[in-house]
CSV table of C-alpha atoms in Angstrom, one decimal:
chain,number,residue,atom,x,y,z
A,4,MET,CA,104.3,116.0,63.7
A,5,ASP,CA,103.0,114.7,67.0
A,6,ARG,CA,100.2,117.3,67.0
A,7,ILE,CA,98.6,116.2,63.7
A,8,PHE,CA,98.7,112.5,64.6
A,9,THR,CA,97.4,113.1,68.1
A,10,ASP,CA,94.4,114.7,66.4
A,11,PHE,CA,94.3,111.8,64.0
A,12,SER,CA,94.2,109.3,66.9
A,13,ARG,CA,91.5,111.3,68.7
A,14,ALA,CA,89.4,111.4,65.5
A,15,GLN,CA,89.7,107.7,65.0
A,16,GLU,CA,88.7,107.1,68.7
A,17,TYR,CA,85.6,109.3,68.5
A,18,GLY,CA,84.7,108.7,64.9
A,19,SER,CA,85.0,112.5,64.2
A,20,GLY,CA,85.2,113.1,60.4
A,21,ALA,CA,85.5,116.9,61.0
A,22,LEU,CA,88.5,116.5,63.3
A,23,LEU,CA,90.1,114.1,61.0
A,24,SER,CA,89.7,116.4,58.0
A,25,ARG,CA,91.4,119.2,59.9
A,26,THR,CA,94.6,117.2,60.0
A,27,LEU,CA,94.7,117.5,56.2
A,28,LEU,CA,94.2,121.2,55.9
A,29,PRO,CA,96.8,123.0,53.8
A,30,PHE,CA,97.0,125.9,56.2
A,31,ALA,CA,97.6,126.5,59.9
A,32,ASP,CA,94.9,128.0,62.0
A,33,ALA,CA,95.4,130.9,64.4
A,34,GLN,CA,95.5,128.7,67.5
A,35,ASP,CA,98.4,126.7,66.1
A,36,PRO,CA,100.3,128.8,63.5
A,37,ASP,CA,103.4,126.6,63.4
A,38,ARG,CA,101.5,123.4,62.8
A,39,LEU,CA,102.5,122.9,59.2
A,40,VAL,CA,106.1,123.9,59.7
A,41,ALA,CA,106.4,121.5,62.7
A,42,PHE,CA,104.8,118.8,60.7
A,43,TYR,CA,107.1,119.2,57.7
A,44,THR,CA,110.3,119.7,59.6
A,45,GLY,CA,109.5,116.7,61.9
A,46,THR,CA,110.9,114.3,59.4
A,47,ASN,CA,112.7,114.2,56.0
A,48,LYS,CA,112.2,112.6,52.6
A,49,PHE,CA,114.3,109.5,53.6
A,50,ASN,CA,112.4,108.8,56.8
A,51,VAL,CA,108.9,110.2,56.1
A,52,THR,CA,107.2,106.9,55.4
A,53,SER,CA,108.6,105.1,58.4
A,54,ASP,CA,108.0,108.0,60.7
A,55,ILE,CA,104.3,108.4,59.7
A,56,HIS,CA,103.8,104.7,59.8
A,57,SER,CA,105.0,104.7,63.4
A,58,GLN,CA,102.8,107.7,64.3
A,59,ILE,CA,99.7,106.0,63.0
A,60,LEU,CA,100.3,102.5,64.3
A,61,TYR,CA,102.2,103.2,67.6
A,62,ASN,CA,101.1,106.7,68.7
A,63,PRO,CA,101.3,106.5,72.6
A,64,TYR,CA,98.4,108.9,72.9
A,65,ALA,CA,96.1,106.8,70.7
A,66,GLY,CA,93.0,105.5,72.4
A,67,TYR,CA,92.1,103.6,69.2
A,68,ARG,CA,94.2,101.4,66.9
A,69,VAL,CA,93.5,101.1,63.2
A,70,SER,CA,94.0,97.9,61.3
A,71,LYS,CA,97.3,97.3,59.6
A,72,SER,CA,95.7,97.5,56.1
A,73,GLU,CA,93.9,100.8,56.9
A,74,ALA,CA,97.1,102.2,58.5
A,75,GLU,CA,99.0,101.5,55.3
A,76,ALA,CA,96.3,103.4,53.3
A,77,TRP,CA,96.5,106.4,55.7
A,78,VAL,CA,100.4,106.3,55.5
A,79,GLU,CA,100.1,106.7,51.8
A,80,VAL,CA,97.8,109.7,52.2
A,81,TYR,CA,99.9,111.5,54.9
A,82,VAL,CA,103.2,110.9,53.0
A,83,ALA,CA,101.6,112.6,50.0
A,84,TYR,CA,100.2,115.3,52.3
A,85,TRP,CA,103.7,115.9,53.7
A,86,ARG,CA,105.1,116.4,50.2
A,87,ALA,CA,102.4,118.8,49.3
A,88,ILE,CA,102.9,120.8,52.5
A,89,GLY,CA,106.6,121.1,51.7
A,90,GLU,CA,105.7,122.8,48.4
A,91,ILE,CA,103.0,124.9,49.9
A,92,LEU,CA,105.5,126.3,52.5
A,93,VAL,CA,107.9,127.1,49.7
A,94,ALA,CA,105.1,128.9,47.8
A,95,GLU,CA,104.0,130.9,50.9
A,96,ASP,CA,107.6,131.9,51.6
A,97,ALA,CA,108.0,133.0,48.0
A,98,ILE,CA,104.8,135.1,48.2
A,99,ALA,CA,106.0,136.7,51.4
A,100,LYS,CA,109.3,137.7,49.9
A,101,GLY,CA,107.6,138.8,46.7
A,102,ASN,CA,105.2,141.1,48.6
A,103,ASN,CA,108.2,142.6,50.5
A,104,GLN,CA,110.0,143.2,47.2
A,105,ASP,CA,106.9,144.4,45.2
A,106,ASN,CA,107.4,141.8,42.5
A,107,ASP,CA,105.3,139.0,41.1
A,108,ALA,CA,106.6,136.2,43.5
A,109,ALA,CA,107.2,134.0,40.5
A,110,ALA,CA,109.1,131.5,42.7
A,111,ALA,CA,105.7,130.3,44.1
A,112,ASP,CA,105.1,127.3,41.9
A,113,TRP,CA,101.4,126.6,42.2
A,114,GLY,CA,101.6,124.0,39.4
A,115,ALA,CA,103.8,121.9,41.6
A,116,VAL,CA,101.5,122.5,44.6
A,117,TYR,CA,98.5,121.3,42.5
A,118,GLY,CA,100.3,118.2,41.3
A,119,LEU,CA,101.3,117.1,44.8
A,120,TRP,CA,97.9,117.9,46.2
A,121,LYS,CA,96.4,115.8,43.4
A,122,ASP,CA,98.6,112.9,44.5
A,123,MET,CA,97.2,113.2,48.0
A,124,SER,CA,93.6,113.3,46.6
A,125,ASN,CA,94.2,110.2,44.6
A,126,ALA,CA,95.7,108.4,47.6
A,127,LEU,CA,92.5,109.2,49.5
A,128,ILE,CA,90.3,108.0,46.6
A,129,ARG,CA,92.3,104.7,46.5
A,130,GLY,CA,91.7,104.2,50.2
A,131,TYR,CA,87.9,104.4,49.7
A,132,THR,CA,88.0,102.4,46.5
A,133,THR,CA,89.8,99.5,48.3
A,134,GLY,CA,87.4,99.7,51.2
A,135,GLN,CA,89.9,100.8,53.8
A,136,PHE,CA,88.3,104.0,54.9
A,137,GLN,CA,84.9,104.2,56.7
A,138,ALA,CA,82.1,106.5,55.6
A,139,TRP,CA,82.5,108.8,58.6
A,140,THR,CA,85.9,109.9,57.2
A,141,VAL,CA,84.2,111.5,54.1
A,142,PRO,CA,84.9,115.1,55.2
A,143,CYS,CA,88.6,114.3,54.2
A,144,LEU,CA,87.3,114.2,50.6
A,145,TYR,CA,85.7,117.6,51.1
A,146,VAL,CA,89.1,119.1,52.0
A,147,ALA,CA,90.9,117.2,49.2
A,148,GLY,CA,88.4,118.3,46.6
A,149,ARG,CA,88.0,121.9,47.8
A,150,TYR,CA,91.7,122.7,47.8
A,151,LEU,CA,92.4,120.7,44.7
A,152,ARG,CA,90.1,123.1,42.9
A,153,ILE,CA,91.7,126.2,44.5
A,154,PHE,CA,95.2,125.1,43.7
A,155,ALA,CA,94.2,124.3,40.1
A,156,ILE,CA,92.8,127.9,39.8
A,157,LYS,CA,96.0,129.4,41.2
A,158,ALA,CA,98.1,127.3,38.9
A,159,ASP,CA,96.1,128.3,35.8
A,160,GLU,CA,96.2,131.9,36.8
A,161,GLN,CA,100.0,131.8,37.3
A,162,ILE,CA,100.4,130.2,33.8
A,163,ALA,CA,98.1,132.9,32.4
A,164,ARG,CA,100.1,135.7,34.1
A,165,MET,CA,103.4,134.3,32.7
A,166,GLY,CA,101.7,134.4,29.3
A,167,GLY,CA,100.4,137.9,29.8
A,168,ASP,CA,96.8,137.0,30.3
A,169,GLN,CA,95.6,138.5,33.5
A,170,MET,CA,92.8,136.6,35.4
A,171,ASN,CA,91.2,137.3,38.8
A,172,TYR,CA,91.1,134.6,41.5
A,173,ASP,CA,88.2,134.1,43.8
A,174,SER,CA,87.1,130.8,45.3
A,175,GLY,CA,83.5,132.0,46.1
A,176,TYR,CA,80.7,130.6,44.1
A,177,GLY,CA,79.4,134.0,43.0
A,178,ASP,CA,82.2,134.6,40.6
A,179,ASP,CA,82.2,131.0,39.4
A,180,VAL,CA,78.9,131.8,37.6
A,181,MET,CA,80.9,134.3,35.6
A,182,ALA,CA,82.8,131.9,33.3
A,183,ASN,CA,86.5,132.1,33.0
A,184,LEU,CA,87.5,131.6,29.4
A,185,GLY,CA,91.3,131.6,29.8
A,186,ASN,CA,93.6,128.6,29.9
A,187,ASN,CA,92.1,126.2,32.4
A,188,GLU,CA,94.2,123.0,31.9
A,189,LYS,CA,94.7,122.4,35.6
A,190,LEU,CA,91.1,123.1,36.5
A,191,GLU,CA,89.8,120.7,33.8
A,192,ASP,CA,92.1,118.1,35.3
A,193,ALA,CA,90.8,118.9,38.8
A,194,ALA,CA,87.2,118.5,37.5
A,195,ARG,CA,88.0,114.9,36.5
A,196,VAL,CA,89.4,114.1,39.9
A,197,ILE,CA,86.4,115.7,41.7
A,198,ASN,CA,84.2,113.7,39.4
A,199,ARG,CA,85.8,110.5,40.7
A,200,ILE,CA,85.0,111.6,44.2
A,201,PHE,CA,81.4,112.2,43.1
A,202,THR,CA,81.2,108.7,41.6
A,203,LEU,CA,82.8,107.3,44.8
A,204,CYS,CA,79.9,108.8,46.8
A,205,ILE,CA,77.0,108.2,44.6
A,206,SER,CA,77.9,104.6,43.8
A,207,ASP,CA,78.3,103.5,47.4
A,208,ARG,CA,75.9,100.6,48.1
A,209,ALA,CA,76.4,100.4,51.9
A,210,PRO,CA,73.4,101.0,54.2
A,211,LEU,CA,72.6,104.7,54.4
A,212,GLU,CA,73.8,105.1,58.0
A,213,GLU,CA,77.2,103.9,56.9
A,214,SER,CA,77.2,105.3,53.3
A,215,ARG,CA,79.4,107.8,51.6
A,216,LYS,CA,76.3,109.2,50.0
A,217,TRP,CA,76.1,111.7,52.8
A,218,GLY,CA,79.0,113.5,51.0
A,219,ILE,CA,77.2,113.6,47.7
A,220,TYR,CA,75.8,117.2,47.8
A,221,TYR,CA,79.1,118.8,49.0
A,222,THR,CA,80.9,117.0,46.1
A,223,THR,CA,78.1,118.0,43.7
A,224,ASN,CA,78.5,121.6,44.7
A,225,LEU,CA,82.2,121.4,44.1
A,226,LEU,CA,81.5,120.1,40.6
A,227,PHE,CA,79.0,122.9,40.0
A,228,LYS,CA,81.5,125.5,41.0
A,229,THR,CA,84.2,124.0,38.8
A,230,TYR,CA,82.0,123.4,35.7
A,231,PHE,CA,80.6,127.0,36.0
A,232,ARG,CA,84.1,128.4,36.0
A,233,LEU,CA,84.9,126.3,33.0
A,234,ASN,CA,81.7,127.5,31.3
A,235,SER,CA,80.6,123.8,31.0
A,236,ILE,CA,77.0,124.2,32.1
A,237,SER,CA,76.0,121.0,30.1
A,238,LEU,CA,78.2,118.9,32.4
A,239,SER,CA,76.4,120.4,35.4
A,240,LYS,CA,73.1,119.1,33.9
A,241,ASN,CA,74.7,115.6,33.6
A,242,ILE,CA,75.3,115.7,37.3
A,243,ILE,CA,71.7,116.7,38.0
A,244,ARG,CA,70.5,113.8,35.8
A,245,ALA,CA,72.7,111.4,37.7
A,246,LEU,CA,71.3,112.6,41.1
A,247,THR,CA,67.7,112.3,39.8
A,248,ALA,CA,68.3,108.8,38.6
A,249,SER,CA,69.7,107.8,42.1
A,250,GLN,CA,67.0,109.5,44.2
A,251,THR,CA,65.5,106.2,45.4
A,252,ASP,CA,68.8,105.2,47.0
A,253,MET,CA,69.6,108.6,48.4
A,254,PRO,CA,69.1,110.0,51.9
A,255,PRO,CA,66.3,112.7,52.0
A,256,LEU,CA,67.6,116.1,51.0
A,257,GLU,CA,66.4,117.5,54.3
A,258,GLY,CA,68.9,115.2,56.2
A,259,PHE,CA,71.9,117.0,54.7
A,260,PRO,CA,73.6,120.1,56.2
A,261,LYS,CA,71.7,123.3,55.3
A,262,SER,CA,74.9,124.8,53.8
A,263,HIS,CA,75.0,121.9,51.3
A,264,ILE,CA,71.3,122.3,50.5
A,265,VAL,CA,71.5,126.1,50.0
A,266,THR,CA,74.5,125.9,47.7
A,267,PHE,CA,72.9,123.0,45.7
A,268,LYS,CA,69.6,124.8,45.2
A,269,TYR,CA,71.4,128.0,44.2
A,270,TYR,CA,73.3,126.3,41.4
A,271,VAL,CA,70.3,124.3,40.2
A,272,GLY,CA,68.3,127.5,40.2
A,273,VAL,CA,71.0,129.3,38.1
A,274,ILE,CA,71.2,126.3,35.7
A,275,HIS,CA,67.4,126.5,35.1
A,276,PHE,CA,67.7,130.3,34.8
A,277,LEU,CA,70.4,130.0,32.1
A,278,GLU,CA,68.1,127.5,30.3
A,279,GLU,CA,65.3,130.1,30.5
A,280,GLU,CA,63.2,127.8,32.7
A,281,TYR,CA,62.3,130.7,34.9
A,282,VAL,CA,59.5,128.9,36.9
A,283,LYS,CA,61.9,126.2,38.0
A,284,ALA,CA,64.7,128.7,38.6
A,285,GLU,CA,62.4,130.7,40.8
A,286,GLU,CA,61.4,127.7,42.8
A,287,HIS,CA,64.9,126.6,43.6
A,288,LEU,CA,66.3,130.1,44.2
A,289,LEU,CA,63.4,131.0,46.5
A,290,SER,CA,64.0,127.8,48.4
A,291,ALA,CA,67.7,128.6,48.7
A,292,LEU,CA,66.9,132.1,49.9
A,293,GLU,CA,64.5,130.8,52.6
A,294,LEU,CA,67.1,128.3,53.9
A,295,CYS,CA,70.0,130.8,53.7
A,296,HIS,CA,70.9,132.3,57.1
A,297,ARG,CA,69.8,135.9,57.4
A,298,SER,CA,73.3,137.0,58.4
A,299,ALA,CA,74.9,135.5,55.3
A,300,LEU,CA,74.3,138.7,53.3
A,301,LYS,CA,76.8,137.9,50.5
A,302,ASN,CA,75.2,134.6,49.8
A,303,ARG,CA,71.7,136.0,49.9
A,304,GLU,CA,72.7,138.8,47.6
A,305,LEU,CA,74.0,136.2,45.1
A,306,ILE,CA,70.7,134.3,45.2
A,307,LEU,CA,68.7,137.5,44.7
A,308,MET,CA,70.9,138.4,41.7
A,309,TYR,CA,69.1,135.7,39.8
A,310,LEU,CA,65.8,135.5,41.8
A,311,ILE,CA,64.8,139.1,41.1
A,312,PRO,CA,65.0,138.7,37.2
A,313,ALA,CA,63.4,135.3,37.4
A,314,HIS,CA,60.5,136.7,39.5
A,315,LEU,CA,60.2,139.7,37.1
A,316,ILE,CA,59.6,137.3,34.2
A,317,THR,CA,57.3,134.8,36.0
A,318,SER,CA,55.1,137.2,38.0
A,319,ARG,CA,55.8,140.6,36.3
A,320,THR,CA,56.4,142.1,39.8
A,321,LEU,CA,59.3,144.3,41.0
A,322,PRO,CA,61.5,144.0,44.1
A,323,SER,CA,60.4,146.2,47.0
A,324,SER,CA,62.6,148.8,48.5
A,325,ALA,CA,62.5,146.8,51.8
A,326,LEU,CA,63.9,143.7,50.0
A,327,LEU,CA,66.8,145.6,48.4
A,328,ALA,CA,67.6,147.7,51.6
A,329,PRO,CA,70.2,145.3,53.1
A,330,TYR,CA,72.0,145.0,49.8
A,331,PRO,CA,73.5,148.3,48.5
A,332,HIS,CA,75.0,146.7,45.4
A,333,LEU,CA,71.6,145.3,44.4
A,334,GLN,CA,70.0,148.6,45.1
A,335,THR,CA,72.5,150.2,42.7
A,336,LEU,CA,71.8,147.6,40.0
A,337,PHE,CA,68.0,147.0,40.3
A,338,GLY,CA,66.7,150.1,42.0
A,339,PRO,CA,66.8,152.4,38.9
A,340,ILE,CA,65.5,149.7,36.6
A,341,SER,CA,62.6,149.0,38.9
A,342,ALA,CA,61.7,152.7,39.2
A,343,CYS,CA,61.8,153.1,35.5
A,344,ILE,CA,59.6,150.1,34.8
A,345,LYS,CA,57.1,151.3,37.4
A,346,ARG,CA,56.9,154.7,35.8
A,347,GLY,CA,56.9,153.4,32.2
A,348,ASP,CA,60.0,155.5,31.6
A,349,LEU,CA,61.5,153.8,28.5
A,350,ALA,CA,64.5,156.1,28.1
A,351,GLY,CA,65.3,155.8,31.8
A,352,PHE,CA,65.0,152.0,31.6
A,353,ASP,CA,67.4,151.9,28.6
A,354,ALA,CA,69.9,154.2,30.5
A,355,ALA,CA,69.7,152.0,33.7
A,356,LEU,CA,70.3,148.9,31.7
A,357,THR,CA,73.3,150.4,30.0
A,358,ALA,CA,74.7,151.7,33.3
A,359,GLY,CA,74.7,148.1,34.7
A,360,GLU,CA,75.5,146.4,31.5
A,361,ASP,CA,79.0,145.1,32.4
A,362,GLU,CA,77.7,143.4,35.6
A,363,PHE,CA,74.6,142.1,34.0
A,364,VAL,CA,76.5,140.5,31.1
A,365,LYS,CA,79.0,138.9,33.5
A,366,ARG,CA,76.2,137.5,35.6
A,367,ARG,CA,74.3,136.4,32.4
A,368,ILE,CA,71.2,138.2,33.4
A,369,TYR,CA,71.3,141.1,30.8
A,370,LEU,CA,68.9,139.5,28.2
A,371,THR,CA,66.5,138.5,30.9
A,372,LEU,CA,66.4,142.0,32.4
A,373,GLU,CA,66.0,143.4,28.9
A,374,ARG,CA,62.6,141.7,28.7
A,375,GLY,CA,61.5,144.0,31.5
A,376,ARG,CA,61.1,146.7,28.8
A,377,ASP,CA,57.8,145.0,27.8
A,378,ILE,CA,56.6,145.6,31.4
A,379,ALA,CA,57.7,149.2,31.2
A,380,LEU,CA,55.9,149.6,27.9
A,381,ARG,CA,52.8,148.0,29.3
A,382,ASN,CA,52.8,150.5,32.2
A,383,LEU,CA,53.3,153.4,29.8
A,384,PHE,CA,50.3,152.2,27.7
A,385,ARG,CA,48.3,151.7,30.8
A,386,LYS,CA,48.8,155.4,31.6
A,387,VAL,CA,47.5,156.3,28.1
A,388,PHE,CA,44.4,154.2,28.9
A,389,LEU,CA,43.9,155.8,32.3
A,390,VAL,CA,44.1,159.4,30.9
A,391,SER,CA,42.0,158.7,27.8
A,392,GLY,CA,38.9,159.7,29.6
A,393,SER,CA,35.4,158.2,30.0
A,394,HIS,CA,32.1,158.0,28.0
A,395,GLU,CA,29.3,160.1,29.5
A,396,PRO,CA,26.4,157.9,30.6
A,397,SER,CA,23.6,157.7,28.0
A,398,LYS,CA,20.9,157.6,30.6
A,399,GLU,CA,20.4,159.3,33.9
A,400,GLY,CA,21.6,157.2,36.8
A,401,GLU,CA,24.1,155.2,34.8
A,402,GLU,CA,27.8,155.3,35.7
A,403,SER,CA,30.3,156.6,33.2
A,404,THR,CA,32.4,154.0,31.4
A,405,ARG,CA,36.0,154.2,30.6
A,406,ARG,CA,36.9,154.8,26.9
A,407,THR,CA,38.2,151.5,25.5
A,408,ARG,CA,38.8,152.6,21.9
A,409,ILE,CA,42.1,154.5,21.7
A,410,PRO,CA,43.8,155.7,18.5
A,411,VAL,CA,47.2,154.2,17.8
A,412,ASN,CA,48.7,157.6,17.4
A,413,GLU,CA,48.0,158.3,21.1
A,414,PHE,CA,50.2,155.4,22.1
A,415,ALA,CA,52.8,156.6,19.6
A,416,ALA,CA,52.8,160.1,21.2
A,417,ALA,CA,53.3,158.5,24.6
A,418,MET,CA,56.3,156.6,23.4
A,419,LYS,CA,57.9,159.7,22.0
A,420,LEU,CA,57.3,161.6,25.3
A,421,ALA,CA,58.7,158.7,27.3
A,422,GLY,CA,61.9,158.7,25.1
A,423,GLY,CA,61.3,155.2,23.9
A,424,ALA,CA,60.9,156.1,20.2
A,425,ALA,CA,62.3,158.3,17.5
A,426,ASP,CA,60.4,161.3,16.3
A,427,ASP,CA,59.7,159.6,12.9
A,428,LEU,CA,58.1,156.5,14.6
A,429,GLU,CA,55.4,155.1,12.3
A,430,ASP,CA,52.0,153.8,13.3
A,431,ASP,CA,52.9,150.4,11.8
A,432,GLU,CA,55.8,150.1,14.3
A,433,VAL,CA,53.5,151.0,17.2
A,434,GLU,CA,50.9,148.5,16.0
A,435,CYS,CA,53.7,145.9,16.0
A,436,LEU,CA,54.5,146.7,19.7
A,437,LEU,CA,50.9,146.7,20.7
A,438,ALA,CA,50.3,143.3,19.0
A,439,ASN,CA,53.3,141.9,20.8
A,440,LEU,CA,52.0,143.0,24.2
A,441,ILE,CA,48.6,141.6,23.4
A,442,TYR,CA,50.1,138.3,22.3
A,443,LYS,CA,52.2,138.1,25.6
A,444,ASN,CA,49.0,138.9,27.6
A,445,PHE,CA,50.2,142.2,28.9
A,446,MET,CA,47.1,143.7,27.3
A,447,LYS,CA,43.7,142.3,26.4
A,448,GLY,CA,42.0,143.5,23.2
A,449,TYR,CA,42.6,143.8,19.5
A,450,ILE,CA,43.8,146.3,16.8
A,451,SER,CA,41.4,147.6,14.2
A,452,ARG,CA,43.8,148.4,11.4
A,453,GLU,CA,41.1,150.0,9.2
A,454,ARG,CA,40.4,152.7,11.9
A,455,SER,CA,44.0,152.6,13.3
A,456,MET,CA,42.3,152.0,16.6
A,457,VAL,CA,43.1,149.8,19.6
A,458,VAL,CA,40.0,148.2,21.2
A,459,LEU,CA,40.7,147.2,24.8
A,460,SER,CA,38.6,144.8,26.9
A,461,LYS,CA,36.1,146.1,29.3
A,462,GLY,CA,35.5,145.2,33.0
A,463,GLY,CA,38.9,145.9,34.5
A,464,VAL,CA,40.9,143.3,32.5
A,465,ALA,CA,42.4,145.5,29.8
A,466,PHE,CA,45.8,145.2,31.6
A,467,PRO,CA,45.9,141.9,33.4
A,468,GLY,CA,47.4,141.8,36.8
A,469,THR,CA,47.1,145.6,37.3
A,470,GLY,CA,43.4,145.9,38.2
A,471,VAL,CA,42.8,148.0,35.2
């Protein structure tokens, strides 16, 4: 127990929120593997309150003394932490035994762990609400909120397994975008507690240098992760509106840690993407990619998973092989689609979309990528235009001009050859596709139905953005 409270005293002496938050971690690090066991066995349920009270107020190694009222608030937090650690150690022991016996380790009660960790989180919130804890201690809220969410997921998954509904657990934000539609009672409860932490940070009226608002984006990101997993995207938009309304009282975004900014911009970008606001989505995702460290390949891959489809819609351009090279998974998903779009290979595009369908649907990008078929069709029709030939010059010295009047049946023949249409494709259907491309500005021209002819614009603007 002395080890944790020695660090507690040092953190108080130097005003180190990071060091203080490490005293509340629910796991022991490699440098001190027995920390939690020593902490829990250093007292018992009858003496825990008095022992922790003595450690906080009368630690002989302390170079800084907290006030009595603040000490009482910290005692409440660490007593709740001690109880939670006891249940965590039981759960870890059950898992170790379960792994050795090849069973489900049902004795690990993650519901109990979640409940006790929630008690500790609420004790922390009370300490800030009553004004006992200073703003530099906000990293303690990060630890409380982060592991509250993780324990809630574990508890819900355990309940689901007992009911026969298998769910996967992953605390990374990539899988949070793929909604979990199982029983999420604990996670919904955790979301309410994390929302209280968010309110605690955003409503602080202290001067910025002493404000809890410096914890707002970490807490916001926790809420995003939680709401995405609960498939409650609308609640995420409420958080964005609250942040927008408080911008005048907020520190500048550039002043926050880069990790907070990257995660925030990623989630905001995905929210806009799901709302089909692709320009805004591209803006936030591109910013996240530029700020994301080059060695963080997993995070960069997650950003590109949405940035590539958004860019395809906004600029009608494809990812380069150099961009995809460091990400084999993205190469597998987007490489064949990009190649087929470039070639105007409709059958290949449909096959590539089908091959990645499971992943695309989970990531909620399938419908967006499906719109890439229009670009593939544009490229196919562009080839028809290029091979349609030129008019001979009427006078000597004049240059030949490309033929701009093309029969509809030539486009139909191209679609059949590309595998994008049945043999009985009618001209009316092809005219409908052509009209759709003209309306979306993939082509410039008009359709002469009397002559069953497509009349394309002259001057290199028949297919905007392609130089043709």
